Short mmCIF file of C-alpha atoms and ligand atoms in Angstrom, two decimals:
data_model
loop_
_atom_site.label_atom_id
_atom_site.label_comp_id
_atom_site.label_asym_id
_atom_site.label_seq_id
_atom_site.Cartn_x
_atom_site.Cartn_y
_atom_site.Cartn_z
CA MET A 1 12.27 54.57 49.26
CA SER A 2 9.00 52.58 49.12
CA ASP A 3 8.77 48.83 49.75
CA HIS A 4 8.14 48.29 46.07
CA GLN A 5 11.26 50.11 44.99
CA LEU A 6 13.20 48.03 47.41
CA THR A 7 11.76 44.79 46.04
CA ALA A 8 12.35 45.91 42.45
CA GLN A 9 15.96 46.68 43.13
CA GLU A 10 16.55 43.48 45.05
CA ALA A 11 14.81 41.44 42.33
CA SER A 12 16.81 42.99 39.54
CA THR A 13 20.09 42.28 41.36
CA ARG A 14 19.15 38.67 42.03
CA ILE A 15 17.99 38.17 38.44
CA ALA A 16 21.23 39.60 37.10
CA GLU A 17 23.19 37.27 39.35
CA ALA A 18 21.20 34.09 38.52
CA ALA A 19 23.75 31.54 37.40
CA ASP A 20 21.64 29.43 35.08
CA LEU A 21 18.16 28.85 33.66
CA SER A 22 16.98 26.78 36.61
CA ALA A 23 18.02 29.48 39.14
CA LEU A 24 16.15 32.00 36.96
CA GLU A 25 13.05 29.80 36.96
CA ALA A 26 13.22 29.55 40.76
CA LEU A 27 13.20 33.37 40.93
CA ARG A 28 10.25 33.59 38.56
CA VAL A 29 8.30 31.25 40.83
CA GLU A 30 9.37 33.18 43.93
CA TYR A 31 8.12 36.53 42.52
CA LEU A 32 5.47 35.78 39.93
CA GLY A 33 4.36 32.20 40.63
CA LYS A 34 0.90 31.54 42.09
CA GLN A 35 2.20 31.86 45.64
CA GLY A 36 4.85 34.43 44.65
CA SER A 37 5.44 37.66 46.56
CA ILE A 38 4.40 40.01 43.73
CA SER A 39 1.35 37.86 42.98
CA GLY A 40 0.52 38.27 46.70
CA LEU A 41 0.72 42.07 46.33
CA LEU A 42 -1.59 41.95 43.30
CA LYS A 43 -4.10 39.98 45.36
CA THR A 44 -4.23 42.74 48.01
CA LEU A 45 -5.65 45.13 45.37
CA GLY A 46 -8.99 43.31 45.45
CA LYS A 47 -9.42 44.06 49.15
CA MET A 48 -8.66 47.81 48.89
CA SER A 49 -11.15 50.66 48.66
CA PRO A 50 -11.40 52.13 45.12
CA GLU A 51 -9.45 55.23 46.16
CA GLU A 52 -6.65 53.26 47.77
CA ARG A 53 -6.53 50.92 44.77
CA GLN A 54 -6.24 53.87 42.39
CA GLU A 55 -3.31 55.12 44.42
CA LYS A 56 -1.38 51.83 44.88
CA ALA A 57 -2.23 49.79 41.79
CA PRO A 58 0.12 51.57 39.31
CA ALA A 59 3.18 50.93 41.49
CA ILE A 60 2.34 47.24 42.00
CA GLN A 61 1.60 46.73 38.26
CA ALA A 62 4.86 48.51 37.38
CA LEU A 63 6.77 46.26 39.78
CA ARG A 64 5.24 43.12 38.22
CA GLN A 65 6.09 44.40 34.74
CA SER A 66 9.67 45.32 35.58
CA VAL A 67 10.39 41.95 37.20
CA ALA A 68 8.78 40.09 34.25
CA ASP A 69 10.86 42.17 31.78
CA ALA A 70 14.06 41.55 33.74
CA LEU A 71 13.39 37.80 33.78
CA THR A 72 12.79 37.71 30.01
CA ALA A 73 15.85 39.80 29.26
CA ARG A 74 18.09 37.63 31.42
CA LYS A 75 16.64 34.45 29.88
CA ASP A 76 17.32 35.73 26.34
CA GLU A 77 20.83 36.64 27.40
CA MET A 78 21.49 33.18 28.83
CA GLU A 79 20.10 31.43 25.75
CA ALA A 80 22.16 33.59 23.42
CA ALA A 81 25.28 32.81 25.46
CA GLU A 82 24.49 29.12 25.35
CA LEU A 83 24.05 29.26 21.55
CA GLU A 84 27.31 31.17 21.18
CA ALA A 85 29.13 28.56 23.23
CA ARG A 86 27.64 25.74 21.16
CA LEU A 87 28.45 27.40 17.85
CA ALA A 88 32.02 27.92 19.01
CA THR A 89 32.46 24.18 19.51
CA GLU A 90 30.53 22.93 16.45
CA THR A 91 31.97 23.10 12.95
CA ILE A 92 30.51 22.14 9.59
CA ASP A 93 32.82 20.78 6.92
CA LEU A 94 31.25 22.12 3.74
CA THR A 95 33.54 19.99 1.62
CA LEU A 96 31.83 16.76 2.84
CA PRO A 97 29.27 15.24 0.43
CA ALA A 98 25.61 15.85 1.37
CA PRO A 99 24.11 13.08 3.53
CA GLN A 100 22.00 10.60 1.54
CA ALA A 101 18.30 11.39 1.79
CA PRO A 102 16.22 8.25 2.40
CA LYS A 103 14.84 7.13 -0.96
CA GLY A 104 11.51 5.42 -1.58
CA SER A 105 11.08 2.90 -4.36
CA VAL A 106 8.24 1.47 -6.40
CA HIS A 107 7.27 -2.00 -5.11
CA PRO A 108 7.72 -4.76 -7.73
CA VAL A 109 3.99 -5.60 -7.48
CA SER A 110 3.04 -2.01 -8.38
CA GLN A 111 5.62 -2.02 -11.17
CA VAL A 112 4.32 -5.30 -12.63
CA MET A 113 0.71 -4.05 -12.37
CA ASP A 114 1.73 -0.97 -14.40
CA GLU A 115 3.54 -3.17 -16.93
CA LEU A 116 0.44 -5.36 -17.32
CA ALA A 117 -1.88 -2.36 -17.71
CA GLU A 118 0.46 -0.94 -20.38
CA ILE A 119 0.48 -4.18 -22.38
CA PHE A 120 -3.27 -4.73 -22.14
CA ALA A 121 -4.03 -1.08 -22.95
CA ASP A 122 -2.17 -1.67 -26.21
CA LEU A 123 -4.45 -4.65 -26.90
CA GLY A 124 -7.51 -2.43 -26.33
CA PHE A 125 -8.41 -3.42 -22.75
CA ALA A 126 -9.89 -0.85 -20.31
CA VAL A 127 -9.33 -1.09 -16.54
CA ALA A 128 -12.29 -2.06 -14.28
CA THR A 129 -12.41 -2.31 -10.49
CA GLY A 130 -14.54 -3.93 -7.79
CA PRO A 131 -14.65 -4.03 -3.96
CA GLU A 132 -12.27 -6.16 -1.87
CA ILE A 133 -15.01 -6.73 0.72
CA GLU A 134 -17.40 -8.70 -1.43
CA ASP A 135 -20.78 -10.35 -1.27
CA ASP A 136 -20.69 -14.15 -1.69
CA TRP A 137 -23.23 -13.83 -4.50
CA TYR A 138 -20.67 -12.05 -6.73
CA ASN A 139 -17.67 -14.04 -5.46
CA PHE A 140 -19.31 -17.46 -5.82
CA THR A 141 -23.01 -17.81 -6.75
CA ALA A 142 -22.98 -15.66 -9.91
CA LEU A 143 -19.80 -17.50 -10.97
CA ASN A 144 -21.75 -20.74 -11.02
CA MET A 145 -20.70 -21.85 -7.54
CA PRO A 146 -23.92 -22.34 -5.57
CA GLU A 147 -23.78 -22.68 -1.79
CA SER A 148 -23.02 -26.39 -1.65
CA HIS A 149 -20.45 -26.27 -4.50
CA PRO A 150 -17.17 -28.04 -3.56
CA ALA A 151 -15.06 -25.32 -5.30
CA ARG A 152 -16.11 -22.88 -2.56
CA ALA A 153 -14.19 -24.96 0.00
CA MET A 154 -11.02 -24.87 -2.17
CA HIS A 155 -10.85 -21.07 -1.94
CA ASP A 156 -9.90 -20.98 1.81
CA THR A 157 -12.17 -17.98 2.24
CA PHE A 158 -12.00 -15.35 5.00
CA TYR A 159 -15.67 -14.72 5.94
CA PHE A 160 -17.11 -11.79 7.92
CA PRO A 161 -19.72 -12.45 10.59
CA ASP A 162 -22.17 -9.99 8.91
CA ALA A 163 -24.92 -11.12 6.56
CA ALA A 164 -24.70 -9.90 2.93
CA PRO A 165 -27.54 -7.81 1.45
CA LYS A 166 -28.72 -10.71 -0.72
CA GLY A 167 -28.86 -13.05 2.28
CA GLY A 168 -25.48 -14.84 1.99
CA LYS A 169 -22.26 -13.85 3.74
CA MET A 170 -19.79 -11.00 3.30
CA LEU A 171 -16.19 -12.09 2.62
CA LEU A 172 -12.78 -10.89 1.47
CA ARG A 173 -12.84 -11.63 -2.26
CA THR A 174 -10.85 -14.77 -3.04
CA HIS A 175 -10.23 -13.80 -6.67
CA THR A 176 -10.83 -10.90 -9.08
CA SER A 177 -13.48 -12.87 -10.99
CA PRO A 178 -16.45 -11.14 -9.25
CA VAL A 179 -15.42 -8.02 -11.22
CA GLN A 180 -16.41 -9.95 -14.39
CA VAL A 181 -20.01 -10.14 -13.18
CA ARG A 182 -20.10 -6.59 -11.80
CA THR A 183 -18.77 -5.14 -15.08
CA MET A 184 -21.10 -7.16 -17.32
CA MET A 185 -24.06 -6.05 -15.16
CA ALA A 186 -22.97 -2.40 -15.16
CA GLU A 187 -21.81 -2.04 -18.77
CA GLY A 188 -23.41 -4.84 -20.78
CA ALA A 189 -21.65 -6.15 -23.92
CA PRO A 190 -19.35 -5.99 -25.87
CA LEU A 191 -16.57 -5.67 -23.29
CA ARG A 192 -12.80 -5.84 -23.12
CA ILE A 193 -11.46 -5.23 -19.61
CA ILE A 194 -8.76 -6.09 -17.14
CA ALA A 195 -9.40 -5.85 -13.38
CA PRO A 196 -6.27 -5.66 -11.22
CA GLY A 197 -6.45 -5.88 -7.43
CA ARG A 198 -5.85 -7.54 -4.08
CA VAL A 199 -7.38 -10.90 -3.21
CA TYR A 200 -7.30 -12.92 0.01
CA ARG A 201 -7.01 -16.61 0.92
CA SER A 202 -6.08 -18.38 4.11
CA ASP A 203 -2.91 -19.87 2.62
CA SER A 204 0.84 -19.41 3.29
CA ASP A 205 4.10 -20.87 1.92
CA ALA A 206 6.86 -19.77 -0.51
CA THR A 207 4.45 -19.45 -3.46
CA HIS A 208 1.22 -18.67 -1.54
CA THR A 209 0.49 -15.64 0.67
CA PRO A 210 -2.81 -14.82 2.45
CA MET A 211 -3.08 -11.57 0.48
CA PHE A 212 -1.91 -11.54 -3.10
CA HIS A 213 -2.67 -9.78 -6.38
CA GLN A 214 -4.51 -10.91 -9.45
CA ILE A 215 -5.40 -9.40 -12.78
CA GLU A 216 -8.63 -10.57 -14.26
CA GLY A 217 -9.17 -10.33 -18.00
CA LEU A 218 -12.56 -10.50 -19.69
CA VAL A 219 -13.56 -10.23 -23.33
CA ILE A 220 -17.22 -10.49 -24.26
CA ASP A 221 -18.25 -10.15 -27.88
CA ARG A 222 -19.89 -12.07 -30.72
CA ASP A 223 -18.13 -15.20 -32.11
CA ILE A 224 -15.31 -15.29 -29.57
CA HIS A 225 -13.52 -18.63 -29.38
CA LEU A 226 -10.62 -20.41 -27.64
CA GLY A 227 -8.17 -19.32 -30.38
CA HIS A 228 -8.66 -15.68 -29.31
CA LEU A 229 -7.83 -16.62 -25.73
CA LYS A 230 -4.69 -18.53 -26.68
CA TRP A 231 -3.43 -15.72 -28.93
CA THR A 232 -4.10 -13.07 -26.27
CA LEU A 233 -2.28 -14.98 -23.53
CA GLU A 234 0.73 -15.83 -25.68
CA THR A 235 1.02 -12.27 -27.01
CA PHE A 236 0.73 -10.85 -23.54
CA LEU A 237 3.21 -13.25 -21.86
CA LYS A 238 5.83 -12.68 -24.58
CA ALA A 239 5.44 -8.91 -24.25
CA PHE A 240 5.61 -9.15 -20.47
CA PHE A 241 8.71 -11.34 -20.31
CA GLU A 242 10.17 -9.47 -23.31
CA THR A 243 11.19 -12.64 -25.08
CA GLU A 244 9.85 -14.98 -27.73
CA ASP A 245 11.74 -17.69 -25.94
CA ILE A 246 9.30 -18.88 -23.32
CA VAL A 247 7.77 -22.30 -23.06
CA LEU A 248 4.11 -22.28 -22.12
CA ARG A 249 2.13 -25.33 -21.11
CA LEU A 250 -1.63 -25.16 -21.52
CA ARG A 251 -3.33 -27.73 -19.32
CA PRO A 252 -6.99 -28.67 -19.43
CA SER A 253 -8.48 -27.67 -16.11
CA TYR A 254 -11.73 -26.96 -14.35
CA PHE A 255 -13.29 -23.73 -13.11
CA PRO A 256 -17.06 -23.60 -12.51
CA PHE A 257 -17.21 -20.24 -14.31
CA THR A 258 -15.42 -21.25 -17.52
CA GLU A 259 -16.08 -24.10 -19.94
CA PRO A 260 -13.72 -25.35 -21.26
CA SER A 261 -11.03 -24.25 -18.79
CA VAL A 262 -7.29 -23.99 -19.34
CA GLU A 263 -4.47 -23.44 -16.87
CA VAL A 264 -1.24 -21.94 -18.16
CA ASP A 265 2.16 -22.83 -16.71
CA VAL A 266 5.51 -21.41 -17.72
CA GLY A 267 8.81 -23.32 -17.74
CA PHE A 268 11.54 -22.16 -15.37
CA ALA A 269 15.06 -23.19 -14.41
CA ILE A 270 16.33 -23.31 -10.85
CA GLU A 271 19.49 -21.31 -10.28
CA ASN A 272 21.69 -20.49 -7.30
CA GLY A 273 21.28 -16.76 -6.51
CA GLN A 274 24.16 -14.51 -5.34
CA ASP A 275 22.87 -14.86 -1.78
CA GLY A 276 23.18 -18.66 -2.05
CA LYS A 277 19.39 -19.13 -2.19
CA LEU A 278 17.69 -21.01 -5.01
CA ARG A 279 15.82 -18.81 -7.48
CA ARG A 280 13.43 -19.60 -10.29
CA ILE A 281 14.59 -18.15 -13.62
CA LEU A 282 12.36 -18.04 -16.65
CA GLY A 283 13.31 -20.35 -19.48
CA GLY A 284 13.44 -23.85 -20.83
CA SER A 285 10.86 -26.56 -20.72
CA GLY A 286 9.74 -27.38 -17.21
CA ASP A 287 10.22 -31.08 -17.96
CA GLU A 288 14.02 -30.89 -18.37
CA PRO A 289 16.17 -31.88 -15.39
CA GLY A 290 16.73 -28.90 -13.03
CA HIS A 291 13.62 -27.18 -14.43
CA GLY A 292 10.03 -26.89 -13.32
CA TRP A 293 6.63 -25.47 -14.24
CA MET A 294 5.06 -22.54 -12.46
CA GLU A 295 1.34 -22.09 -12.69
CA LEU A 296 0.66 -18.50 -13.74
CA LEU A 297 -2.99 -18.28 -14.53
CA GLY A 298 -6.38 -19.86 -14.89
CA SER A 299 -8.56 -19.16 -17.91
CA GLY A 300 -11.29 -20.42 -20.18
CA MET A 301 -14.40 -19.61 -22.18
CA VAL A 302 -16.94 -17.84 -19.95
CA ASN A 303 -19.59 -20.34 -18.85
CA ARG A 304 -23.06 -19.62 -20.31
CA ARG A 305 -24.53 -19.61 -16.83
CA VAL A 306 -22.26 -16.72 -15.77
CA ILE A 307 -23.35 -14.69 -18.81
CA GLU A 308 -26.97 -15.40 -17.83
CA PHE A 309 -26.37 -14.46 -14.18
CA ALA A 310 -24.93 -11.14 -15.39
CA GLY A 311 -28.13 -10.47 -17.35
CA LEU A 312 -26.84 -11.06 -20.91
CA ASP A 313 -28.07 -13.51 -23.57
CA PRO A 314 -25.48 -16.34 -23.91
CA ASP A 315 -26.75 -17.19 -27.40
CA GLU A 316 -25.74 -13.74 -28.56
CA TRP A 317 -22.63 -13.08 -26.42
CA GLN A 318 -19.62 -15.30 -25.77
CA GLY A 319 -16.28 -14.57 -24.27
CA PHE A 320 -13.11 -15.65 -22.57
CA ALA A 321 -11.71 -14.81 -19.18
CA PHE A 322 -8.44 -15.30 -17.35
CA GLY A 323 -7.06 -14.67 -13.86
CA LEU A 324 -3.32 -14.10 -13.42
CA GLY A 325 -1.24 -14.25 -10.23
CA VAL A 326 0.61 -10.89 -10.38
CA ASP A 327 3.01 -11.71 -7.53
CA ARG A 328 4.16 -14.89 -9.24
CA LEU A 329 4.74 -13.02 -12.50
CA ALA A 330 6.93 -10.55 -10.56
CA MET A 331 8.80 -13.41 -8.87
CA LEU A 332 9.66 -15.04 -12.17
CA LYS A 333 10.52 -11.91 -14.08
CA TYR A 334 12.68 -10.33 -11.39
CA GLY A 335 14.08 -13.46 -9.72
CA MET A 336 12.72 -13.33 -6.16
CA ASP A 337 12.76 -16.62 -4.31
CA ASP A 338 9.97 -16.26 -1.74
CA LEU A 339 6.59 -14.58 -2.11
CA ARG A 340 6.30 -13.90 1.61
CA ALA A 341 9.20 -11.37 1.48
CA PHE A 342 7.01 -9.20 -0.79
CA PHE A 343 4.95 -8.14 2.20
CA ASP A 344 7.53 -8.03 5.03
CA GLY A 345 8.35 -4.33 4.44
CA ASP A 346 12.12 -5.01 4.87
CA SER A 347 13.82 -1.87 3.55
CA ARG A 348 16.87 -3.86 2.32
CA TRP A 349 14.58 -6.05 0.18
CA LEU A 350 12.65 -3.01 -1.04
CA SER A 351 15.76 -1.09 -2.05
CA HIS A 352 17.18 -4.17 -3.80
CA TYR A 353 14.06 -5.18 -5.74
CA GLY A 354 12.23 -1.83 -5.85
CA PHE A 355 12.08 0.41 -8.94
CA SER A 356 12.85 4.04 -9.48
CA PRO A 357 9.82 6.22 -10.21
CA PHE A 358 11.59 7.01 -13.51
CA ASP A 359 11.17 3.36 -14.61
CA GLN A 360 7.82 4.01 -16.24
CA PRO A 361 6.88 0.95 -18.25
CA THR A 362 6.24 1.82 -21.89
CA LEU A 363 5.97 -0.48 -24.86
CA SER A 364 8.50 1.55 -26.83
CA ALA A 365 11.19 1.63 -24.13
CA GLY A 366 10.49 -1.90 -22.91
CA VAL A 367 7.94 -2.70 -20.23
CA GLY A 368 10.56 -4.00 -17.84
CA ALA A 369 13.44 -1.55 -18.42
CA LYS A 370 15.32 -0.99 -15.17
CA ALA A 371 17.37 2.21 -14.98
C1 LIG B 1 -8.68 -18.26 -9.84
O1 LIG B 1 -8.57 -17.49 -8.87
C2 LIG B 1 -9.65 -17.97 -10.95
N1 LIG B 1 -10.52 -16.89 -10.56
C3 LIG B 1 -8.85 -17.64 -12.22
C4 LIG B 1 -9.71 -17.61 -13.44
C5 LIG B 1 -10.22 -16.40 -13.88
C6 LIG B 1 -9.98 -18.77 -14.14
C7 LIG B 1 -10.99 -16.35 -15.01
C8 LIG B 1 -10.77 -18.74 -15.26
C9 LIG B 1 -11.27 -17.52 -15.71
P1 LIG B 1 -6.72 -19.83 -9.09
O2 LIG B 1 -7.23 -20.12 -7.72
O3 LIG B 1 -6.04 -20.93 -9.81
O4 LIG B 1 -7.88 -19.34 -10.05
O5 LIG B 1 -5.74 -18.56 -9.00
C10 LIG B 1 -5.25 -17.91 -10.16
C11 LIG B 1 -3.76 -17.59 -10.03
O6 LIG B 1 -3.51 -16.84 -8.82
C12 LIG B 1 -2.91 -18.83 -9.86
O7 LIG B 1 -2.61 -19.35 -11.13
C13 LIG B 1 -1.68 -18.30 -9.15
O8 LIG B 1 -0.81 -17.69 -10.07
C14 LIG B 1 -2.25 -17.22 -8.27
N2 LIG B 1 -2.43 -17.65 -6.86
C15 LIG B 1 -3.40 -18.49 -6.38
N3 LIG B 1 -3.30 -18.60 -5.04
C16 LIG B 1 -2.23 -17.81 -4.67
C17 LIG B 1 -1.63 -17.46 -3.41
N4 LIG B 1 -2.10 -17.91 -2.24
N5 LIG B 1 -0.56 -16.63 -3.42
C18 LIG B 1 -0.10 -16.12 -4.58
N6 LIG B 1 -0.62 -16.38 -5.78
C19 LIG B 1 -1.70 -17.22 -5.85
#
């Protein structure tokens, strides 16, 4: 019997007797590892003469192969036995209900954005977009707020250190109004658009968050007047809140880019929610006891200077514009008490206030129908 036969027999006995996977691994290392005995035999081949190698190589290769095969076979056997043992102890009760799969939901801000787009589409408005990282020329200058204008300071702007292409600064847009200018420049007049999107201000409390959502509206045409603006806002707010019974307060206001300017507030009542927290519920005049006004939007007739900045002739084209706080609309319609919770990502909040993907807002089924 040659040395190799002896080793093969000894190896196969030891492999068969290995008690567990770690003993098997120790044997693999002992025979086939870098410093292993069979690896050592393979190394001797390199030092042999070609004739000697031709004579001895097949036996050494066969030994390596038989040990490797025995190791694999024993490993498979052990794993199968382990699986058998596990299956014997585990049972599945097929009569139990299936575990609940985690469910996503549509965030109330996305839902309200879709509701708004649906209502405005019905009034003939197209959707326009603009960048969130904006140039201060579009965010301020072209909206009649030159560098030294005090209204710039009121916007609590986040600025970037980089210079803008036109020489000013780059910033996170503080409102969706720059889309007015971009769309007039790109498409000319007449125009009827809404521009939904994120805006940023360094501001935080229950009704202010540093990132929030606005929808800009812009109508540019011939002979547009304040009556068109008032009708559009009233029609839209009644469709959105799905009631004729809302009290709106139009307040004279000031925006550099509209003249005259009007802010619109809606009356709400304060109610104790199920969780004991106070909630704002739409309804009633804000002046009654226990009621208040929530500012929803700014609006006005587009200032002539903005029309000029956008390259149109203000003697030919007039228009109105408005900017709505989407998050506040969601708060009032669906009864949330704090804007900051909108962006905490708390799954309990999301599953409570979120919508099913089947709740597609349509005018026929009701823009706010919740399944
Ligand atoms: C503006 O941003 C103007 N661009 C609106 C406008 C557009 C006026 C077109 C005229 C013509 P204001 O800063 O008031 O205006 O913001 C508009 C609305 O955004 C507010 O009425 C409010 O509903 C909402 N809003 C403002 N700041 C916050 C905030 N920090 N968090 C949540 N909502 C806010």
